[in-house]
Amino acid sequence: MTNDTSETAPKDPTEVSVSFFTTTETFRIPPSVYLKIGAKKSRPLLLSALALPVVGSFIGAVFDLRWAFVGLILTTLVYPTLVTYVYYTRLLTAEAHRAVSPKKIEIHAPERIDIIYVSADDESEPLSAESIPWTHLQSAVVSNGRLLISIEGCRNPLVVPVDSFRTADDVNKLCSMIGNTVCRQA
C-alpha cells in the first residue's frame, strides 16, 4: 500500500476541455453575398461621404448655377472612378478569390479550422488548403442562414452556409466554443 500525499490541483470549473470535430458539405458563396457582407460595415460612412458633396453642390446651385455642374461632374466622373478603384483594390484580391471559391470546412475544436478548397471544374487546380488557429477566431454570428466567423487579421468574415453543416446542433456547438457565447442572430 502506497501512501501518496501529493495533492492534485482542483480544476477550474470555467475551463472546458471539450473537443469537437465536424465537417461541412462543399459549398460556394456567391460574389454578390461576399460584396453585401463586406459593404455592410462601411456602407453608412461611404454613402454619407459620397452624398454630402453632391447635395452641397446642388444646394450651392441655388445661388450659382456653376455648382450644379460640379455636382454633375462628381456623379458622372469622380464617383465612377472611385467605384472602379474600390472594385480593383477590394474585390479582385486573393482574399476575395478565396472567399468565393468552392470549399469545405473541417472544424477541429478547440485547435483549428481547416479550409479545404475544391476545384470548380476539371481543368483548374484548387487553391491550397488553409488552417486557422482557434485563437484567431473572434466571434460567430448567424445571419440570413449563414454563419459568419470573424477572424483576427481578416477584413471580412469566413462565411459558411448553415445548411452545409450536418446538423443544426453542430452550428450551436461551434458557436458556443467561439468566445463561449451562443450564436446570436444578426
mmCIF file of N, CA and C in Angstrom, residues 47-148:
data_model
loop_
_atom_site.group_PDB
_atom_site.id
_atom_site.type_symbol
_atom_site.label_atom_id
_atom_site.label_comp_id
_atom_site.label_asym_id
_atom_site.label_seq_id
_atom_site.Cartn_x
_atom_site.Cartn_y
_atom_site.Cartn_z
ATOM 1 N N LEU A 47 -21.670 56.072 -47.950
ATOM 2 C CA LEU A 47 -22.788 56.793 -48.562
ATOM 3 C C LEU A 47 -22.820 58.250 -48.139
ATOM 4 N N SER A 48 -22.555 58.513 -46.875
ATOM 5 C CA SER A 48 -22.562 59.908 -46.433
ATOM 6 C C SER A 48 -21.379 60.668 -47.012
ATOM 7 N N ALA A 49 -20.233 60.035 -47.126
ATOM 8 C CA ALA A 49 -19.062 60.705 -47.698
ATOM 9 C C ALA A 49 -19.263 61.015 -49.181
ATOM 10 N N LEU A 50 -20.024 60.182 -49.882
ATOM 11 C CA LEU A 50 -20.278 60.422 -51.298
ATOM 12 C C LEU A 50 -21.462 61.354 -51.529
ATOM 13 N N ALA A 51 -22.462 61.275 -50.680
ATOM 14 C CA ALA A 51 -23.677 62.062 -50.894
ATOM 15 C C ALA A 51 -23.535 63.515 -50.456
ATOM 16 N N LEU A 52 -22.800 63.786 -49.401
ATOM 17 C CA LEU A 52 -22.703 65.149 -48.889
ATOM 18 C C LEU A 52 -22.135 66.140 -49.915
ATOM 19 N N PRO A 53 -21.055 65.834 -50.625
ATOM 20 C CA PRO A 53 -20.572 66.803 -51.621
ATOM 21 C C PRO A 53 -21.568 67.059 -52.754
ATOM 22 N N VAL A 54 -22.280 66.028 -53.185
ATOM 23 C CA VAL A 54 -23.258 66.207 -54.261
ATOM 24 C C VAL A 54 -24.430 67.056 -53.771
ATOM 25 N N VAL A 55 -24.939 66.749 -52.591
ATOM 26 C CA VAL A 55 -26.042 67.534 -52.026
ATOM 27 C C VAL A 55 -25.600 68.978 -51.826
ATOM 28 N N GLY A 56 -24.397 69.165 -51.311
ATOM 29 C CA GLY A 56 -23.869 70.520 -51.125
ATOM 30 C C GLY A 56 -23.732 71.266 -52.439
ATOM 31 N N SER A 57 -23.332 70.572 -53.483
ATOM 32 C CA SER A 57 -23.193 71.215 -54.798
ATOM 33 C C SER A 57 -24.546 71.662 -55.337
ATOM 34 N N PHE A 58 -25.559 70.814 -55.186
ATOM 35 C CA PHE A 58 -26.870 71.190 -55.699
ATOM 36 C C PHE A 58 -27.539 72.259 -54.837
ATOM 37 N N ILE A 59 -27.216 72.304 -53.556
ATOM 38 C CA ILE A 59 -27.707 73.407 -52.721
ATOM 39 C C ILE A 59 -27.015 74.701 -53.152
ATOM 40 N N GLY A 60 -25.714 74.603 -53.450
ATOM 41 C CA GLY A 60 -24.984 75.773 -53.939
ATOM 42 C C GLY A 60 -25.472 76.236 -55.295
ATOM 43 N N ALA A 61 -26.074 75.333 -56.081
ATOM 44 C CA ALA A 61 -26.587 75.695 -57.403
ATOM 45 C C ALA A 61 -27.771 76.653 -57.307
ATOM 46 N N VAL A 62 -28.412 76.725 -56.149
ATOM 47 C CA VAL A 62 -29.494 77.682 -55.958
ATOM 48 C C VAL A 62 -28.950 79.104 -56.071
ATOM 49 N N PHE A 63 -27.714 79.296 -55.617
ATOM 50 C CA PHE A 63 -27.112 80.628 -55.628
ATOM 51 C C PHE A 63 -26.245 80.865 -56.870
ATOM 52 N N ASP A 64 -25.621 79.822 -57.374
ATOM 53 C CA ASP A 64 -24.755 79.948 -58.546
ATOM 54 C C ASP A 64 -24.874 78.661 -59.355
ATOM 55 N N LEU A 65 -25.295 78.767 -60.594
ATOM 56 C CA LEU A 65 -25.571 77.607 -61.438
ATOM 57 C C LEU A 65 -24.334 76.744 -61.690
ATOM 58 N N ARG A 66 -23.150 77.304 -61.542
ATOM 59 C CA ARG A 66 -21.920 76.534 -61.787
ATOM 60 C C ARG A 66 -21.762 75.381 -60.796
ATOM 61 N N TRP A 67 -22.357 75.502 -59.615
ATOM 62 C CA TRP A 67 -22.281 74.424 -58.630
ATOM 63 C C TRP A 67 -23.055 73.187 -59.091
ATOM 64 N N ALA A 68 -24.075 73.371 -59.913
ATOM 65 C CA ALA A 68 -24.809 72.226 -60.464
ATOM 66 C C ALA A 68 -23.883 71.403 -61.360
ATOM 67 N N PHE A 69 -23.023 72.078 -62.092
ATOM 68 C CA PHE A 69 -22.065 71.357 -62.936
ATOM 69 C C PHE A 69 -21.034 70.596 -62.095
ATOM 70 N N VAL A 70 -20.662 71.175 -60.968
ATOM 71 C CA VAL A 70 -19.750 70.469 -60.063
ATOM 72 C C VAL A 70 -20.408 69.184 -59.560
ATOM 73 N N GLY A 71 -21.676 69.264 -59.188
ATOM 74 C CA GLY A 71 -22.403 68.073 -58.740
ATOM 75 C C GLY A 71 -22.506 67.031 -59.839
ATOM 76 N N LEU A 72 -22.752 67.460 -61.080
ATOM 77 C CA LEU A 72 -22.817 66.525 -62.202
ATOM 78 C C LEU A 72 -21.457 65.893 -62.486
ATOM 79 N N ILE A 73 -20.404 66.673 -62.373
ATOM 80 C CA ILE A 73 -19.053 66.130 -62.580
ATOM 81 C C ILE A 73 -18.736 65.080 -61.520
ATOM 82 N N LEU A 74 -19.126 65.358 -60.291
ATOM 83 C CA LEU A 74 -18.894 64.373 -59.227
ATOM 84 C C LEU A 74 -19.617 63.065 -59.515
ATOM 85 N N THR A 75 -20.883 63.146 -59.922
ATOM 86 C CA THR A 75 -21.674 61.924 -60.104
ATOM 87 C C THR A 75 -21.324 61.173 -61.384
ATOM 88 N N THR A 76 -20.816 61.868 -62.409
ATOM 89 C CA THR A 76 -20.546 61.166 -63.673
ATOM 90 C C THR A 76 -19.078 60.841 -63.906
ATOM 91 N N LEU A 77 -18.160 61.554 -63.269
ATOM 92 C CA LEU A 77 -16.735 61.306 -63.497
ATOM 93 C C LEU A 77 -15.986 60.819 -62.266
ATOM 94 N N VAL A 78 -16.139 61.500 -61.164
ATOM 95 C CA VAL A 78 -15.338 61.204 -59.974
ATOM 96 C C VAL A 78 -15.816 59.924 -59.293
ATOM 97 N N TYR A 79 -17.110 59.792 -59.051
ATOM 98 C CA TYR A 79 -17.615 58.636 -58.323
ATOM 99 C C TYR A 79 -17.446 57.324 -59.081
ATOM 100 N N PRO A 80 -17.697 57.272 -60.392
ATOM 101 C CA PRO A 80 -17.406 56.012 -61.098
ATOM 102 C C PRO A 80 -15.935 55.614 -61.023
ATOM 103 N N THR A 81 -15.048 56.598 -61.023
ATOM 104 C CA THR A 81 -13.621 56.304 -60.880
ATOM 105 C C THR A 81 -13.332 55.737 -59.498
ATOM 106 N N LEU A 82 -13.964 56.283 -58.472
ATOM 107 C CA LEU A 82 -13.790 55.752 -57.109
ATOM 108 C C LEU A 82 -14.333 54.328 -56.999
ATOM 109 N N VAL A 83 -15.477 54.067 -57.607
ATOM 110 C CA VAL A 83 -16.060 52.727 -57.565
ATOM 111 C C VAL A 83 -15.141 51.733 -58.271
ATOM 112 N N THR A 84 -14.574 52.129 -59.388
ATOM 113 C CA THR A 84 -13.631 51.268 -60.099
ATOM 114 C C THR A 84 -12.405 50.989 -59.251
ATOM 115 N N TYR A 85 -11.898 51.997 -58.558
ATOM 116 C CA TYR A 85 -10.741 51.822 -57.683
ATOM 117 C C TYR A 85 -11.064 50.834 -56.552
ATOM 118 N N VAL A 86 -12.219 51.001 -55.935
ATOM 119 C CA VAL A 86 -12.622 50.092 -54.859
ATOM 120 C C VAL A 86 -12.771 48.670 -55.395
ATOM 121 N N TYR A 87 -13.341 48.543 -56.576
ATOM 122 C CA TYR A 87 -13.524 47.224 -57.175
ATOM 123 C C TYR A 87 -12.181 46.520 -57.363
ATOM 124 N N TYR A 88 -11.213 47.219 -57.915
ATOM 125 C CA TYR A 88 -9.924 46.585 -58.180
ATOM 126 C C TYR A 88 -9.091 46.363 -56.925
ATOM 127 N N THR A 89 -9.249 47.196 -55.908
ATOM 128 C CA THR A 89 -8.432 47.033 -54.705
ATOM 129 C C THR A 89 -9.079 46.156 -53.638
ATOM 130 N N ARG A 90 -10.408 46.000 -53.655
ATOM 131 C CA ARG A 90 -11.090 45.217 -52.624
ATOM 132 C C ARG A 90 -11.671 43.912 -53.136
ATOM 133 N N LEU A 91 -12.194 43.916 -54.358
ATOM 134 C CA LEU A 91 -12.918 42.746 -54.835
ATOM 135 C C LEU A 91 -12.095 41.848 -55.743
ATOM 136 N N LEU A 92 -10.997 42.320 -56.238
ATOM 137 C CA LEU A 92 -10.130 41.480 -57.069
ATOM 138 C C LEU A 92 -8.848 41.155 -56.306
ATOM 139 N N THR A 93 -9.007 40.737 -55.081
ATOM 140 C CA THR A 93 -7.868 40.393 -54.241
ATOM 141 C C THR A 93 -7.847 38.890 -54.011
ATOM 142 N N ALA A 94 -6.737 38.419 -53.489
ATOM 143 C CA ALA A 94 -6.633 36.984 -53.171
ATOM 144 C C ALA A 94 -7.644 36.590 -52.095
ATOM 145 N N GLU A 95 -7.898 37.480 -51.139
ATOM 146 C CA GLU A 95 -8.873 37.195 -50.082
ATOM 147 C C GLU A 95 -10.274 37.031 -50.674
ATOM 148 N N ALA A 96 -10.633 37.887 -51.623
ATOM 149 C CA ALA A 96 -11.947 37.774 -52.265
ATOM 150 C C ALA A 96 -12.032 36.505 -53.102
ATOM 151 N N HIS A 97 -10.956 36.165 -53.777
ATOM 152 C CA HIS A 97 -10.936 34.930 -54.580
ATOM 153 C C HIS A 97 -11.132 33.704 -53.695
ATOM 154 N N ARG A 98 -10.464 33.696 -52.552
ATOM 155 C CA ARG A 98 -10.611 32.578 -51.629
ATOM 156 C C ARG A 98 -12.025 32.529 -51.036
ATOM 157 N N ALA A 99 -12.625 33.687 -50.811
ATOM 158 C CA ALA A 99 -13.961 33.731 -50.194
ATOM 159 C C ALA A 99 -15.030 33.149 -51.102
ATOM 160 N N VAL A 100 -14.895 33.332 -52.419
ATOM 161 C CA VAL A 100 -15.952 32.868 -53.331
ATOM 162 C C VAL A 100 -15.621 31.533 -53.991
ATOM 163 N N SER A 101 -14.456 30.959 -53.700
ATOM 164 C CA SER A 101 -14.094 29.658 -54.266
ATOM 165 C C SER A 101 -14.858 28.534 -53.563
ATOM 166 N N PRO A 102 -15.150 27.444 -54.280
ATOM 167 C CA PRO A 102 -15.813 26.305 -53.620
ATOM 168 C C PRO A 102 -14.892 25.687 -52.572
ATOM 169 N N LYS A 103 -15.464 25.345 -51.425
ATOM 170 C CA LYS A 103 -14.648 24.826 -50.323
ATOM 171 C C LYS A 103 -15.509 24.016 -49.378
ATOM 172 N N LYS A 104 -14.816 23.311 -48.491
ATOM 173 C CA LYS A 104 -15.487 22.683 -47.361
ATOM 174 C C LYS A 104 -14.638 22.986 -46.133
ATOM 175 N N ILE A 105 -15.277 22.978 -44.995
ATOM 176 C CA ILE A 105 -14.637 23.371 -43.744
ATOM 177 C C ILE A 105 -14.574 22.160 -42.825
ATOM 178 N N GLU A 106 -13.397 21.945 -42.238
ATOM 179 C CA GLU A 106 -13.244 20.938 -41.183
ATOM 180 C C GLU A 106 -12.957 21.677 -39.890
ATOM 181 N N ILE A 107 -13.755 21.405 -38.878
ATOM 182 C CA ILE A 107 -13.611 22.092 -37.595
ATOM 183 C C ILE A 107 -13.025 21.115 -36.602
ATOM 184 N N HIS A 108 -11.844 21.432 -36.120
ATOM 185 C CA HIS A 108 -11.155 20.648 -35.096
ATOM 186 C C HIS A 108 -11.098 21.529 -33.847
ATOM 187 N N ALA A 109 -12.191 21.583 -33.115
ATOM 188 C CA ALA A 109 -12.254 22.472 -31.966
ATOM 189 C C ALA A 109 -11.652 21.788 -30.756
ATOM 190 N N PRO A 110 -10.981 22.454 -29.927
ATOM 191 C CA PRO A 110 -10.599 23.862 -29.887
ATOM 192 C C PRO A 110 -9.173 24.102 -30.406
ATOM 193 N N GLU A 111 -8.815 23.507 -31.520
ATOM 194 C CA GLU A 111 -7.460 23.642 -32.046
ATOM 195 C C GLU A 111 -7.393 24.534 -33.273
ATOM 196 N N ARG A 112 -8.214 24.196 -34.305
ATOM 197 C CA ARG A 112 -8.089 24.924 -35.568
ATOM 198 C C ARG A 112 -9.328 24.690 -36.432
ATOM 199 N N ILE A 113 -9.418 25.486 -37.465
ATOM 200 C CA ILE A 113 -10.400 25.287 -38.526
ATOM 201 C C ILE A 113 -9.613 25.155 -39.821
ATOM 202 N N ASP A 114 -9.853 24.080 -40.554
ATOM 203 C CA ASP A 114 -9.190 23.859 -41.836
ATOM 204 C C ASP A 114 -10.159 24.205 -42.958
ATOM 205 N N ILE A 115 -9.675 24.978 -43.915
ATOM 206 C CA ILE A 115 -10.454 25.314 -45.098
ATOM 207 C C ILE A 115 -9.839 24.558 -46.259
ATOM 208 N N ILE A 116 -10.614 23.655 -46.843
ATOM 209 C CA ILE A 116 -10.130 22.812 -47.940
ATOM 210 C C ILE A 116 -10.852 23.249 -49.213
ATOM 211 N N TYR A 117 -10.080 23.802 -50.139
ATOM 212 C CA TYR A 117 -10.664 24.306 -51.383
ATOM 213 C C TYR A 117 -10.828 23.169 -52.377
ATOM 214 N N VAL A 118 -11.911 23.245 -53.139
ATOM 215 C CA VAL A 118 -12.262 22.228 -54.116
ATOM 216 C C VAL A 118 -12.224 22.884 -55.490
ATOM 217 N N SER A 119 -11.798 22.141 -56.473
ATOM 218 C CA SER A 119 -11.734 22.668 -57.832
ATOM 219 C C SER A 119 -13.141 22.952 -58.349
ATOM 220 N N ALA A 120 -13.295 24.091 -58.999
ATOM 221 C CA ALA A 120 -14.602 24.466 -59.532
ATOM 222 C C ALA A 120 -14.950 23.667 -60.779
ATOM 223 N N ASP A 121 -13.937 23.198 -61.499
ATOM 224 C CA ASP A 121 -14.161 22.379 -62.689
ATOM 225 C C ASP A 121 -12.991 21.411 -62.851
ATOM 226 N N ASP A 122 -13.038 20.607 -63.892
ATOM 227 C CA ASP A 122 -11.996 19.592 -64.082
ATOM 228 C C ASP A 122 -10.667 20.174 -64.559
ATOM 229 N N GLU A 123 -10.686 21.369 -65.114
ATOM 230 C CA GLU A 123 -9.482 21.936 -65.713
ATOM 231 C C GLU A 123 -8.632 22.746 -64.744
ATOM 232 N N SER A 124 -9.217 23.272 -63.695
ATOM 233 C CA SER A 124 -8.464 24.149 -62.799
ATOM 234 C C SER A 124 -8.009 23.409 -61.542
ATOM 235 N N GLU A 125 -6.900 23.866 -61.014
ATOM 236 C CA GLU A 125 -6.369 23.326 -59.762
ATOM 237 C C GLU A 125 -7.013 24.072 -58.597
ATOM 238 N N PRO A 126 -7.369 23.380 -57.534
ATOM 239 C CA PRO A 126 -7.929 24.080 -56.368
ATOM 240 C C PRO A 126 -6.843 24.869 -55.640
ATOM 241 N N LEU A 127 -7.262 25.858 -54.896
ATOM 242 C CA LEU A 127 -6.332 26.626 -54.075
ATOM 243 C C LEU A 127 -5.788 25.723 -52.974
ATOM 244 N N SER A 128 -4.651 26.105 -52.425
ATOM 245 C CA SER A 128 -4.072 25.302 -51.347
ATOM 246 C C SER A 128 -4.889 25.495 -50.062
ATOM 247 N N ALA A 129 -4.942 24.457 -49.266
ATOM 248 C CA ALA A 129 -5.732 24.470 -48.028
ATOM 249 C C ALA A 129 -5.140 25.449 -47.027
ATOM 250 N N GLU A 130 -6.011 25.951 -46.157
ATOM 251 C CA GLU A 130 -5.599 26.877 -45.102
ATOM 252 C C GLU A 130 -5.986 26.291 -43.750
ATOM 253 N N SER A 131 -5.237 26.676 -42.751
ATOM 254 C CA SER A 131 -5.550 26.293 -41.388
ATOM 255 C C SER A 131 -5.570 27.554 -40.527
ATOM 256 N N ILE A 132 -6.670 27.766 -39.820
ATOM 257 C CA ILE A 132 -6.815 28.946 -38.972
ATOM 258 C C ILE A 132 -6.761 28.491 -37.522
ATOM 259 N N PRO A 133 -5.789 28.992 -36.757
ATOM 260 C CA PRO A 133 -5.725 28.601 -35.338
ATOM 261 C C PRO A 133 -6.964 29.080 -34.574
ATOM 262 N N TRP A 134 -7.379 28.302 -33.607
ATOM 263 C CA TRP A 134 -8.573 28.616 -32.827
ATOM 264 C C TRP A 134 -8.450 29.951 -32.113
ATOM 265 N N THR A 135 -7.238 30.318 -31.744
ATOM 266 C CA THR A 135 -7.032 31.578 -31.024
ATOM 267 C C THR A 135 -7.301 32.796 -31.896
ATOM 268 N N HIS A 136 -7.334 32.641 -33.219
ATOM 269 C CA HIS A 136 -7.593 33.766 -34.125
ATOM 270 C C HIS A 136 -9.083 33.995 -34.366
ATOM 271 N N LEU A 137 -9.927 33.079 -33.897
ATOM 272 C CA LEU A 137 -11.370 33.234 -34.075
ATOM 273 C C LEU A 137 -11.893 34.215 -33.044
ATOM 274 N N GLN A 138 -12.626 35.227 -33.500
ATOM 275 C CA GLN A 138 -13.085 36.272 -32.594
ATOM 276 C C GLN A 138 -14.552 36.151 -32.210
ATOM 277 N N SER A 139 -15.428 35.891 -33.182
ATOM 278 C CA SER A 139 -16.852 35.780 -32.866
ATOM 279 C C SER A 139 -17.558 34.988 -33.957
ATOM 280 N N ALA A 140 -18.776 34.582 -33.646
ATOM 281 C CA ALA A 140 -19.603 33.845 -34.602
ATOM 282 C C ALA A 140 -21.020 34.406 -34.542
ATOM 283 N N VAL A 141 -21.570 34.690 -35.719
ATOM 284 C CA VAL A 141 -22.911 35.255 -35.819
ATOM 285 C C VAL A 141 -23.653 34.528 -36.926
ATOM 286 N N VAL A 142 -24.916 34.182 -36.672
ATOM 287 C CA VAL A 142 -25.752 33.601 -37.718
ATOM 288 C C VAL A 142 -26.610 34.720 -38.288
ATOM 289 N N SER A 143 -26.522 34.906 -39.615
ATOM 290 C CA SER A 143 -27.264 35.960 -40.279
ATOM 291 C C SER A 143 -27.741 35.462 -41.633
ATOM 292 N N ASN A 144 -29.045 35.528 -41.865
ATOM 293 C CA ASN A 144 -29.638 35.131 -43.148
ATOM 294 C C ASN A 144 -29.231 33.732 -43.584
ATOM 295 N N GLY A 145 -29.211 32.802 -42.661
ATOM 296 C CA GLY A 145 -28.882 31.420 -43.000
ATOM 297 C C GLY A 145 -27.403 31.180 -43.227
ATOM 298 N N ARG A 146 -26.567 32.102 -42.784
ATOM 299 C CA ARG A 146 -25.117 31.969 -42.935
ATOM 300 C C ARG A 146 -24.435 32.176 -41.586
ATOM 301 N N LEU A 147 -23.416 31.378 -41.342
ATOM 302 C CA LEU A 147 -22.596 31.542 -40.149
ATOM 303 C C LEU A 147 -21.418 32.420 -40.533
ATOM 304 N N LEU A 148 -21.279 33.560 -39.864
ATOM 305 C CA LEU A 148 -20.185 34.497 -40.121
ATOM 306 C C LEU A 148 -19.195 34.393 -38.972
#
